[in-house]
Amino acid sequence: MSSTTDASTGRAQISERTLRTDRWWLSPLLNVAGLGAWVIYATVRVFMQSYYFTDLPGQQYSYLTPFYSPCFSVGCTPEASHFGQFLPDWWWLPYAAISLPFLLLFRLTCYYYRKAYYRAFYLSPPACAVAEPHKKYTGETRFPLLAQNLHRYFFYFAGLVTLVNTYDAVVAFINKDGSFGFGLGNIILVANVVLLWLYTISCHSCRSIIGGRLNHFSKHPVRYKLWGQVSVLNGKHMQLAWTTLASLAITDFYIMAVSAGWWGDPRIVG
Ligand code: FES
């Protein structure tokens, strides 16, 4: 190591925090704003316990927001509970209290979000070639960050919840009288589910599950082909992470607006 390097930290011994002259702070700032705004919105909505299901008198159609799916609380509108009701109706317990913690953990342990919030909230480091304020660095080798390794298990659970969201999007095409119908809300629900699948499949753990632990790709042509396709999606994981946050919020807000009677759902059929 050269004499300009601190032997204990391995860092360059320069008095400036960084020699970068570009706007390196913009990305962490946008991440704080974007992630912070989404978390506040989602928290308010999850505990609101109203306007999650469009069920106005005279309406043939009904939409369930993904923030309340699957709706397991006894406080849920029965028509919104496609998989039963067994959770108590307490104000501090979200109606979808079974799925939400796992979805939160899936996103919290996501490789991309880790990079984003480590940089934005912990400044560890805030950007490439910008020194972090912390004296010690232990990475993800100790509790609690060691638990980031559980991401692959949350991936399986998130896949199950996305299946439930897909079911919700499909049953939304069936009117209360059993006839087929669709409107703008169906398009939004389907678009959100497609994006959720793309985000879930583009997960680094999914890529590793499909193509990992193989010595010879040539002996596993199907897995090799799938791995190649997932790898292409994986290259868009950051964009999908943000797009799905937006699609979830838009879907929820749209359903809240229709449910509250702020506007009606433009129907195309039925
Ligand atoms: Fe982002 Fe798995 S790495 S969801």
Short mmCIF file of C-alpha atoms and ligand atoms in Angstrom, two decimals:
data_model
loop_
_atom_site.label_atom_id
_atom_site.label_comp_id
_atom_site.label_asym_id
_atom_site.label_seq_id
_atom_site.Cartn_x
_atom_site.Cartn_y
_atom_site.Cartn_z
CA MET A 1 0.00 0.00 0.00
CA SER A 2 1.28 3.43 -0.80
CA SER A 3 1.99 5.97 1.90
CA THR A 4 -1.04 8.02 0.76
CA THR A 5 -3.35 5.27 1.98
CA ASP A 6 -4.61 4.87 5.53
CA ALA A 7 -3.52 1.34 6.48
CA SER A 8 -6.43 0.80 8.92
CA THR A 9 -9.23 1.76 6.55
CA GLY A 10 -7.61 1.24 3.17
CA ARG A 11 -8.78 4.71 2.18
CA ALA A 12 -6.83 7.46 0.49
CA GLN A 13 -5.51 10.06 2.92
CA ILE A 14 -6.90 13.26 1.46
CA SER A 15 -8.46 16.09 3.41
CA GLU A 16 -11.31 16.63 0.92
CA ARG A 17 -14.34 14.44 1.29
CA THR A 18 -14.28 13.89 -2.45
CA LEU A 19 -12.51 15.17 -5.52
CA ARG A 20 -15.63 14.78 -7.61
CA THR A 21 -16.90 18.03 -9.08
CA ASP A 22 -20.12 16.73 -10.67
CA ARG A 23 -23.54 16.68 -8.95
CA TRP A 24 -22.92 13.34 -7.19
CA TRP A 25 -25.40 14.31 -4.45
CA LEU A 26 -28.35 14.45 -6.85
CA SER A 27 -28.92 10.70 -7.05
CA PRO A 28 -29.03 10.07 -3.27
CA LEU A 29 -31.22 13.16 -2.85
CA LEU A 30 -33.73 11.91 -5.43
CA ASN A 31 -33.71 8.50 -3.79
CA VAL A 32 -34.50 10.00 -0.37
CA ALA A 33 -37.33 12.02 -1.89
CA GLY A 34 -38.76 9.19 -4.00
CA LEU A 35 -38.50 6.38 -1.46
CA GLY A 36 -39.58 8.65 1.40
CA ALA A 37 -42.67 9.87 -0.46
CA TRP A 38 -43.67 6.34 -1.41
CA VAL A 39 -43.28 4.98 2.12
CA ILE A 40 -45.39 7.83 3.56
CA TYR A 41 -48.13 7.31 0.95
CA ALA A 42 -48.16 3.52 1.41
CA THR A 43 -48.22 3.78 5.21
CA VAL A 44 -51.18 6.16 5.18
CA ARG A 45 -53.09 3.99 2.73
CA VAL A 46 -52.39 0.69 4.48
CA PHE A 47 -53.74 1.99 7.80
CA MET A 48 -56.67 3.90 6.30
CA GLN A 49 -58.80 0.73 6.10
CA SER A 50 -61.23 2.34 3.67
CA TYR A 51 -61.50 3.06 -0.06
CA TYR A 52 -59.66 -0.14 -0.96
CA PHE A 53 -62.50 -1.82 -2.87
CA THR A 54 -64.81 -0.25 -5.42
CA ASP A 55 -68.27 -1.31 -4.37
CA LEU A 56 -70.56 1.67 -4.89
CA PRO A 57 -74.32 1.06 -5.26
CA GLY A 58 -75.26 0.52 -8.90
CA GLN A 59 -71.73 -0.45 -9.92
CA GLN A 60 -71.45 -3.81 -11.63
CA TYR A 61 -67.66 -3.95 -11.45
CA SER A 62 -65.30 -4.11 -8.50
CA TYR A 63 -61.58 -3.55 -8.08
CA LEU A 64 -59.40 -4.43 -5.11
CA THR A 65 -56.23 -2.44 -4.51
CA PRO A 66 -53.01 -4.48 -4.21
CA PHE A 67 -52.31 -2.75 -0.87
CA TYR A 68 -55.20 -4.75 0.64
CA SER A 69 -54.68 -8.07 -1.08
CA PRO A 70 -55.20 -10.73 0.09
CA CYS A 71 -57.76 -9.11 2.41
CA PHE A 72 -57.74 -11.47 5.40
CA SER A 73 -59.27 -9.24 8.10
CA VAL A 74 -62.81 -9.79 9.37
CA GLY A 75 -63.17 -6.05 8.77
CA CYS A 76 -62.75 -6.52 4.99
CA THR A 77 -65.73 -6.20 2.71
CA PRO A 78 -66.71 -9.88 2.19
CA GLU A 79 -66.59 -9.51 -1.62
CA ALA A 80 -63.00 -8.28 -1.33
CA SER A 81 -61.88 -11.32 0.66
CA HIS A 82 -61.18 -13.88 -2.02
CA PHE A 83 -59.26 -16.17 0.34
CA GLY A 84 -61.17 -16.03 3.62
CA GLN A 85 -61.23 -13.79 6.69
CA PHE A 86 -59.44 -14.73 9.90
CA LEU A 87 -57.47 -11.69 11.07
CA PRO A 88 -59.00 -9.53 13.84
CA ASP A 89 -60.25 -6.10 12.88
CA TRP A 90 -57.88 -3.84 14.83
CA TRP A 91 -57.11 -0.32 13.65
CA TRP A 92 -53.36 -0.87 13.84
CA LEU A 93 -53.44 -4.16 11.93
CA PRO A 94 -53.43 -3.78 8.13
CA TYR A 95 -56.13 -5.80 6.38
CA ALA A 96 -53.41 -7.51 4.31
CA ALA A 97 -51.17 -8.05 7.34
CA ILE A 98 -50.05 -11.49 6.14
CA SER A 99 -48.60 -10.41 2.80
CA LEU A 100 -47.42 -6.85 3.46
CA PRO A 101 -44.52 -7.67 5.83
CA PHE A 102 -43.06 -10.13 3.33
CA LEU A 103 -43.46 -7.72 0.44
CA LEU A 104 -41.76 -5.06 2.53
CA LEU A 105 -38.91 -7.44 3.37
CA PHE A 106 -38.65 -8.49 -0.29
CA ARG A 107 -38.13 -4.87 -1.31
CA LEU A 108 -35.96 -3.98 1.69
CA THR A 109 -33.56 -6.82 0.93
CA CYS A 110 -33.63 -6.29 -2.85
CA TYR A 111 -30.10 -5.82 -4.21
CA TYR A 112 -31.05 -2.63 -6.00
CA TYR A 113 -32.94 -1.01 -3.10
CA ARG A 114 -30.07 -1.89 -0.77
CA LYS A 115 -27.73 0.10 -2.93
CA ALA A 116 -30.24 2.95 -3.14
CA TYR A 117 -31.04 3.29 0.55
CA TYR A 118 -27.53 2.56 1.82
CA ARG A 119 -26.39 5.50 -0.27
CA ALA A 120 -29.36 7.77 0.27
CA PHE A 121 -30.18 7.24 3.95
CA TYR A 122 -26.95 5.91 5.49
CA LEU A 123 -24.52 7.72 3.16
CA SER A 124 -22.58 4.48 3.08
CA PRO A 125 -21.14 5.74 0.80
CA PRO A 126 -23.32 8.52 -0.66
CA ALA A 127 -21.74 8.00 -4.10
CA CYS A 128 -18.71 6.45 -5.78
CA ALA A 129 -15.46 8.10 -4.66
CA VAL A 130 -17.23 10.11 -1.92
CA ALA A 131 -16.11 9.21 1.58
CA GLU A 132 -18.78 8.05 3.97
CA PRO A 133 -19.08 9.62 7.43
CA HIS A 134 -18.88 6.27 9.26
CA LYS A 135 -15.58 5.24 10.77
CA LYS A 136 -16.10 1.49 10.54
CA TYR A 137 -17.33 -0.63 7.70
CA THR A 138 -18.50 -4.20 8.25
CA GLY A 139 -20.63 -4.55 5.15
CA GLU A 140 -23.37 -7.14 5.50
CA THR A 141 -21.33 -9.54 7.60
CA ARG A 142 -23.11 -8.92 10.92
CA PHE A 143 -26.61 -8.81 12.34
CA PRO A 144 -28.93 -7.16 11.35
CA LEU A 145 -27.60 -6.65 7.82
CA LEU A 146 -26.59 -10.31 7.70
CA ALA A 147 -30.32 -10.98 7.30
CA GLN A 148 -30.14 -9.44 3.82
CA ASN A 149 -29.14 -12.95 2.75
CA LEU A 150 -32.74 -14.05 3.31
CA HIS A 151 -33.73 -12.21 0.14
CA ARG A 152 -34.04 -15.40 -1.90
CA TYR A 153 -36.72 -16.71 0.50
CA PHE A 154 -38.69 -13.48 0.35
CA PHE A 155 -38.51 -13.85 -3.43
CA TYR A 156 -40.58 -17.05 -3.26
CA PHE A 157 -43.19 -15.40 -1.05
CA ALA A 158 -43.36 -12.32 -3.28
CA GLY A 159 -44.01 -14.64 -6.21
CA LEU A 160 -47.01 -16.08 -4.34
CA VAL A 161 -48.39 -12.61 -3.61
CA THR A 162 -47.95 -11.63 -7.26
CA LEU A 163 -50.01 -14.72 -8.12
CA VAL A 164 -52.74 -13.41 -5.81
CA ASN A 165 -52.53 -9.97 -7.47
CA THR A 166 -52.88 -11.71 -10.83
CA TYR A 167 -55.99 -13.49 -9.56
CA ASP A 168 -57.43 -10.14 -8.40
CA ALA A 169 -56.77 -8.63 -11.85
CA VAL A 170 -58.50 -11.59 -13.56
CA VAL A 171 -61.62 -11.67 -11.34
CA ALA A 172 -61.99 -7.91 -11.85
CA PHE A 173 -63.14 -8.75 -15.40
CA ILE A 174 -66.20 -10.53 -13.97
CA ASN A 175 -69.14 -8.27 -13.15
CA LYS A 176 -71.35 -8.87 -10.13
CA ASP A 177 -74.01 -10.50 -12.36
CA GLY A 178 -71.38 -12.88 -13.76
CA SER A 179 -71.02 -11.14 -17.13
CA PHE A 180 -67.72 -10.04 -18.65
CA GLY A 181 -66.75 -6.40 -18.58
CA PHE A 182 -63.75 -4.15 -18.47
CA GLY A 183 -62.85 -0.54 -18.08
CA LEU A 184 -59.85 1.67 -17.45
CA GLY A 185 -59.43 0.14 -13.99
CA ASN A 186 -58.89 -3.32 -15.50
CA ILE A 187 -56.20 -1.96 -17.79
CA ILE A 188 -54.45 -0.35 -14.82
CA LEU A 189 -54.71 -3.55 -12.73
CA VAL A 190 -53.33 -5.72 -15.55
CA ALA A 191 -50.51 -3.30 -16.35
CA ASN A 192 -49.55 -3.25 -12.68
CA VAL A 193 -49.52 -7.06 -12.48
CA VAL A 194 -47.40 -7.37 -15.63
CA LEU A 195 -44.89 -4.91 -14.19
CA LEU A 196 -44.89 -6.75 -10.85
CA TRP A 197 -44.08 -10.01 -12.64
CA LEU A 198 -41.29 -8.35 -14.62
CA TYR A 199 -39.83 -6.90 -11.42
CA THR A 200 -40.12 -10.24 -9.58
CA ILE A 201 -38.63 -12.29 -12.43
CA SER A 202 -35.81 -9.80 -12.95
CA CYS A 203 -34.73 -10.37 -9.31
CA HIS A 204 -31.07 -11.33 -8.86
CA SER A 205 -32.15 -14.32 -6.76
CA CYS A 206 -34.43 -15.52 -9.56
CA ARG A 207 -31.52 -15.30 -12.00
CA SER A 208 -29.35 -17.26 -9.61
CA ILE A 209 -32.07 -19.89 -8.99
CA ILE A 210 -32.54 -20.43 -12.73
CA GLY A 211 -28.91 -20.43 -13.86
CA GLY A 212 -26.94 -21.08 -10.70
CA ARG A 213 -25.19 -24.21 -9.41
CA LEU A 214 -24.59 -25.51 -12.93
CA ASN A 215 -21.16 -26.57 -14.17
CA HIS A 216 -22.12 -26.85 -17.82
CA PHE A 217 -24.75 -24.67 -19.43
CA SER A 218 -24.51 -26.90 -22.53
CA LYS A 219 -26.07 -29.76 -20.57
CA HIS A 220 -29.04 -27.61 -19.48
CA PRO A 221 -30.21 -25.80 -22.63
CA VAL A 222 -33.65 -24.87 -21.24
CA ARG A 223 -32.24 -23.35 -18.08
CA TYR A 224 -29.55 -21.62 -20.13
CA LYS A 225 -32.19 -20.09 -22.39
CA LEU A 226 -34.31 -18.97 -19.43
CA TRP A 227 -31.22 -17.64 -17.65
CA GLY A 228 -30.38 -15.56 -20.72
CA GLN A 229 -33.89 -14.08 -20.80
CA VAL A 230 -33.94 -13.38 -17.07
CA SER A 231 -30.48 -11.81 -17.40
CA VAL A 232 -31.82 -9.35 -19.97
CA LEU A 233 -34.63 -8.40 -17.58
CA ASN A 234 -32.17 -8.30 -14.70
CA GLY A 235 -30.32 -5.52 -16.52
CA LYS A 236 -33.50 -3.44 -16.15
CA HIS A 237 -34.05 -4.27 -12.48
CA MET A 238 -33.50 -0.74 -11.22
CA GLN A 239 -35.97 0.70 -13.72
CA LEU A 240 -38.49 -2.01 -12.83
CA ALA A 241 -38.00 -1.34 -9.12
CA TRP A 242 -39.04 2.29 -9.62
CA THR A 243 -41.72 1.57 -12.23
CA THR A 244 -43.46 -0.90 -9.93
CA LEU A 245 -43.42 1.58 -7.05
CA ALA A 246 -45.14 4.04 -9.39
CA SER A 247 -47.59 1.46 -10.77
CA LEU A 248 -48.55 0.28 -7.28
CA ALA A 249 -49.21 3.85 -6.12
CA ILE A 250 -51.13 4.74 -9.31
CA THR A 251 -53.26 1.56 -9.09
CA ASP A 252 -54.04 2.16 -5.44
CA PHE A 253 -54.81 5.85 -5.96
CA TYR A 254 -57.08 5.11 -8.92
CA ILE A 255 -59.06 2.52 -6.93
CA MET A 256 -59.27 4.87 -3.95
CA ALA A 257 -60.62 7.63 -6.23
CA VAL A 258 -63.25 5.36 -7.83
CA SER A 259 -64.19 3.87 -4.46
CA ALA A 260 -64.56 7.33 -2.89
CA GLY A 261 -66.70 8.50 -5.83
CA TRP A 262 -64.18 11.18 -6.92
CA TRP A 263 -64.58 9.88 -10.47
CA GLY A 264 -66.19 6.93 -12.21
CA ASP A 265 -64.41 4.18 -14.04
CA PRO A 266 -64.68 4.69 -17.83
CA ARG A 267 -66.18 1.38 -19.02
CA ILE A 268 -65.23 -0.07 -22.38
CA VAL A 269 -67.33 -3.25 -22.13
CA GLY A 270 -70.03 -4.02 -19.57
FE1 FES B 1 -34.34 -6.87 -6.38
FE2 FES B 1 -34.44 -9.52 -5.86
S1 FES B 1 -32.73 -8.29 -6.29
S2 FES B 1 -36.07 -8.10 -6.01
#
